[in-house]
CSV table of C-alpha atoms in Angstrom, one decimal:
chain,number,residue,atom,x,y,z
A,1,MET,CA,101.7,85.8,65.5
A,2,THR,CA,102.7,87.0,68.9
A,3,GLU,CA,105.6,89.2,69.6
A,4,ILE,CA,107.1,89.7,73.1
A,5,ARG,CA,109.7,92.4,73.6
A,6,PRO,CA,111.8,92.2,76.8
A,7,PRO,CA,111.8,95.3,78.9
A,8,LYS,CA,114.5,97.8,79.6
A,9,ALA,CA,115.3,98.4,83.2
A,10,GLY,CA,112.2,99.6,85.1
A,11,LYS,CA,109.9,99.2,82.0
A,12,ALA,CA,107.1,96.8,81.2
A,13,TRP,CA,107.1,93.8,78.9
A,14,LEU,CA,105.3,94.6,75.6
A,15,VAL,CA,103.2,91.8,74.1
A,16,THR,CA,101.7,92.3,70.7
A,17,GLU,CA,99.5,90.0,68.7
A,18,TYR,CA,99.2,90.2,64.9
A,19,ASP,CA,96.2,88.4,63.4
A,20,ARG,CA,96.5,88.6,59.6
A,21,ARG,CA,93.1,87.0,58.8
A,22,TRP,CA,90.2,89.2,57.9
A,23,PRO,CA,89.2,91.2,59.8
A,24,SER,CA,92.8,91.7,61.0
A,25,GLN,CA,93.6,92.3,64.6
A,26,VAL,CA,96.5,94.1,66.2
A,27,ASP,CA,96.2,94.0,70.0
A,28,ALA,CA,98.9,94.9,72.5
A,29,ALA,CA,99.4,94.7,76.3
A,30,ALA,CA,102.0,95.9,78.7
A,31,VAL,CA,102.9,93.5,81.5
A,32,ASP,CA,104.6,94.5,84.7
A,33,PRO,CA,107.6,92.2,85.0
A,34,ALA,CA,107.6,92.3,88.8
A,35,MET,CA,103.9,91.4,89.4
A,36,PHE,CA,103.1,89.8,86.1
A,37,THR,CA,99.9,91.9,85.8
A,38,VAL,CA,98.6,93.7,82.7
A,39,ILE,CA,99.1,97.4,83.3
A,40,ALA,CA,98.0,98.8,79.9
A,41,ARG,CA,96.1,97.3,77.0
A,42,THR,CA,95.3,98.4,73.4
A,43,ASP,CA,92.6,96.6,71.5
A,44,PHE,CA,92.2,96.9,67.7
A,45,ASP,CA,88.4,97.3,68.2
A,46,SER,CA,89.1,100.7,69.9
A,47,PHE,CA,91.2,102.1,67.1
A,48,GLY,CA,89.8,104.9,65.0
A,49,LEU,CA,88.6,104.4,61.4
A,50,VAL,CA,91.8,106.0,60.0
A,51,ALA,CA,94.1,103.8,62.1
A,52,LYS,CA,92.2,100.7,60.9
A,53,LEU,CA,92.3,101.8,57.3
A,54,VAL,CA,96.1,102.4,57.6
A,55,ARG,CA,96.6,98.9,59.1
A,56,TRP,CA,94.5,97.3,56.4
A,57,GLY,CA,96.2,99.2,53.6
A,58,ILE,CA,99.6,98.1,54.8
A,59,ASP,CA,98.5,94.5,55.1
A,60,ALA,CA,96.9,94.6,51.6
A,61,HIS,CA,100.1,96.2,50.1
A,62,MET,CA,102.3,93.6,51.7
A,63,GLY,CA,100.0,90.8,50.4
A,64,VAL,CA,99.0,89.4,53.8
A,65,LEU,CA,95.5,90.7,54.2
A,66,PHE,CA,93.6,88.0,52.3
A,67,GLY,CA,96.3,85.3,52.1
A,68,LEU,CA,97.1,83.7,48.7
A,69,ALA,CA,94.4,85.6,46.8
A,70,ASN,CA,95.9,89.0,47.9
A,71,GLN,CA,99.4,87.8,47.0
A,72,ILE,CA,98.2,86.9,43.5
A,73,VAL,CA,96.5,90.3,43.0
A,74,VAL,CA,99.6,92.1,44.2
A,75,ALA,CA,101.8,90.0,41.9
A,76,GLN,CA,99.5,90.7,38.9
A,77,ALA,CA,99.5,94.4,39.6
A,78,GLY,CA,103.3,94.4,39.7
A,79,LEU,CA,103.6,92.4,36.5
A,80,GLY,CA,101.1,94.7,34.8
A,81,LEU,CA,103.2,97.7,35.9
A,82,VAL,CA,106.3,96.2,34.4
A,83,ALA,CA,104.5,95.5,31.2
A,84,VAL,CA,103.2,99.1,30.9
A,85,ILE,CA,106.7,100.5,31.6
A,86,ALA,CA,108.3,98.2,29.0
A,87,TYR,CA,105.6,99.1,26.4
A,88,GLY,CA,106.2,102.8,27.1
A,89,TYR,CA,109.9,102.4,26.4
A,90,ARG,CA,109.1,100.5,23.2
A,91,ILE,CA,106.9,103.2,22.0
A,92,TRP,CA,109.5,105.8,22.8
A,93,TRP,CA,112.2,103.8,21.0
A,94,LEU,CA,110.1,103.5,17.8
A,95,ARG,CA,109.2,107.2,17.7
A,96,ARG,CA,112.4,108.7,19.1
A,97,PRO,CA,113.9,111.6,17.1
A,98,ALA,CA,116.3,110.6,14.3
A,99,ALA,CA,120.0,110.8,15.1
A,100,GLY,CA,122.0,113.4,13.3
A,101,PRO,CA,123.2,116.9,13.5
A,102,CYS,CA,120.9,119.4,15.1
A,103,ARG,CA,119.6,122.1,12.7
A,104,LYS,CA,118.8,125.6,13.7
A,105,GLY,CA,116.2,127.7,12.0
């Protein structure tokens, strides 16, 4: 996916490429609107380890890192969480204190 943001007055065009396949890539370039030359560039290969881990973590969380397989894993994790919460409420409901007047010592 390529995203092109039009510039504000006196600013450069920002062109960003998102490649969601593994290994993911997020490259960006700033283009001078008057001369149509690249004036700045950021390559994903030059990112630090923490920045790459953050990008991959976000992509995994959103279900786009490994395509359909990642989406199935994320959906199963969500359904598992719902099941654990429902089971917790069921246990609480069955073992809740009996209703009635409160007694003091």
